[in-house]
Short mmCIF file of C-alpha atoms in Angstrom, two decimals:
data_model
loop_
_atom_site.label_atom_id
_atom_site.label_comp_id
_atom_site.label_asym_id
_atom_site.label_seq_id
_atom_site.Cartn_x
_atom_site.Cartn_y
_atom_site.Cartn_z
CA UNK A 1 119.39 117.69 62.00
CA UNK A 2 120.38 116.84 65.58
CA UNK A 3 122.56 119.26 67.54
CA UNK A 4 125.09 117.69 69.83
CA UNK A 5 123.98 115.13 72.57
CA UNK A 6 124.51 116.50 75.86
CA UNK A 7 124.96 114.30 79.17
CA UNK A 8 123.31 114.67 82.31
CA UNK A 9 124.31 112.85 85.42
CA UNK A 10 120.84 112.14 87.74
CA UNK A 11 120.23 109.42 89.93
CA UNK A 12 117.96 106.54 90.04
CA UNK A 13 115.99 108.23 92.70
CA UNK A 14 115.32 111.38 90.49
CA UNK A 15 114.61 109.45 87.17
CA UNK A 16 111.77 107.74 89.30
CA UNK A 17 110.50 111.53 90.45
CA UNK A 18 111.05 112.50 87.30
CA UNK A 19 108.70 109.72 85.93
CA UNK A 20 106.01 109.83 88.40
CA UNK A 21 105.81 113.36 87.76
CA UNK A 22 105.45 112.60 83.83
CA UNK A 23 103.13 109.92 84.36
CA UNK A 24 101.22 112.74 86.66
CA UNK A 25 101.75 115.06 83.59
CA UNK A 26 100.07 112.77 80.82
CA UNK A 27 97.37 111.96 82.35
CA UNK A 28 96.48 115.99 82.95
CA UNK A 29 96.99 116.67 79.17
CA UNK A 30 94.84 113.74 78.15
CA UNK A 31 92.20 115.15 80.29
CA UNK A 32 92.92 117.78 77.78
CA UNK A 33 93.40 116.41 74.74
CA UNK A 34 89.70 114.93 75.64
CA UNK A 35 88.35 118.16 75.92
CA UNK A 36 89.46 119.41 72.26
CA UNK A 37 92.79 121.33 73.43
CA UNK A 38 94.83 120.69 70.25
CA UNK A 39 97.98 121.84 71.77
CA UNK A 40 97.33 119.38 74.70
CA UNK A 41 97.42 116.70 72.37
CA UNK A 42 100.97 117.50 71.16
CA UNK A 43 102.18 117.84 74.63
CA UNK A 44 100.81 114.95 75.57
CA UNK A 45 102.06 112.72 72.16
CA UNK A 46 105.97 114.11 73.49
CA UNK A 47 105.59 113.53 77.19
CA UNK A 48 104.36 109.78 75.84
CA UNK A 49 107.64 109.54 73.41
CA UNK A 50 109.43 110.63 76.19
CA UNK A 51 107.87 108.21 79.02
CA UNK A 52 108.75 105.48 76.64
CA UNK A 53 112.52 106.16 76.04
CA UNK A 54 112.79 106.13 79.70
CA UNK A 55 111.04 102.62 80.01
CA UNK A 56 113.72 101.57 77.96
CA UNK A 57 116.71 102.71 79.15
CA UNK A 58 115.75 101.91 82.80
CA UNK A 59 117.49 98.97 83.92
CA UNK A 60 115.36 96.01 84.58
CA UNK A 61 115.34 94.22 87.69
CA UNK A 62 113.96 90.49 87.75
CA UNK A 63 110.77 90.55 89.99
CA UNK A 64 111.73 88.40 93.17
CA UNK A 65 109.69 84.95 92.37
CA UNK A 66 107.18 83.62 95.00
CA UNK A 67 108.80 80.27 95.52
CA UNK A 68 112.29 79.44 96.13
CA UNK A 69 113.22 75.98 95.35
CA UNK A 70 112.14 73.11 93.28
CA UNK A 71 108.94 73.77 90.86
CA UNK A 72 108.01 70.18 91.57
CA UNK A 73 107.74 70.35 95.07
CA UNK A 74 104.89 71.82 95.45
CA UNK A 75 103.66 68.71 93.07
CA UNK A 76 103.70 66.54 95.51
CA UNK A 77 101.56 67.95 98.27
CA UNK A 78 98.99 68.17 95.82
CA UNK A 79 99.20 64.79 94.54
CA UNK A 80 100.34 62.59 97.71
#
């Protein structure tokens, strides 16, 4: 069913070009999936498969937290 799977080599820098451009993409086809464009709505249903497979292949990187330290400390300013 599936031909071979081919590699391509692109850096993180172009996946995230590549995905704002996407994101850009969908929300132009939905636009014209609204306005009855039946072909617009299959575009837009591959660009979305698509859009997903990259969310989850793209590394994730843990969100710097506010606070550095003990959760407690901030505890006791509020208490004392």
């Amino acid at each position: 069913m599936f031909g071979k799977q081919q590699t391509l080599e692109v850096s993180a820098q172009e996946i995230s070009v590549m995905e704002a451009a996407l994101h850009t993409q969908s929300k132009i086809l939905h636009v014209q999936a609204g306005a009855g464009d039946a072909a617009a709505v299959a575009q837009l249903n591959v660009v979305k498969q698509v859009l997903a497979r990259i969310a989850q292949q793209k590394p994730s990187t843990p969100e710097p937290s506010g606070r550095v330290g003990f959760p407690w400390c901030g505890l006791s300013r509020i208490a004392g």
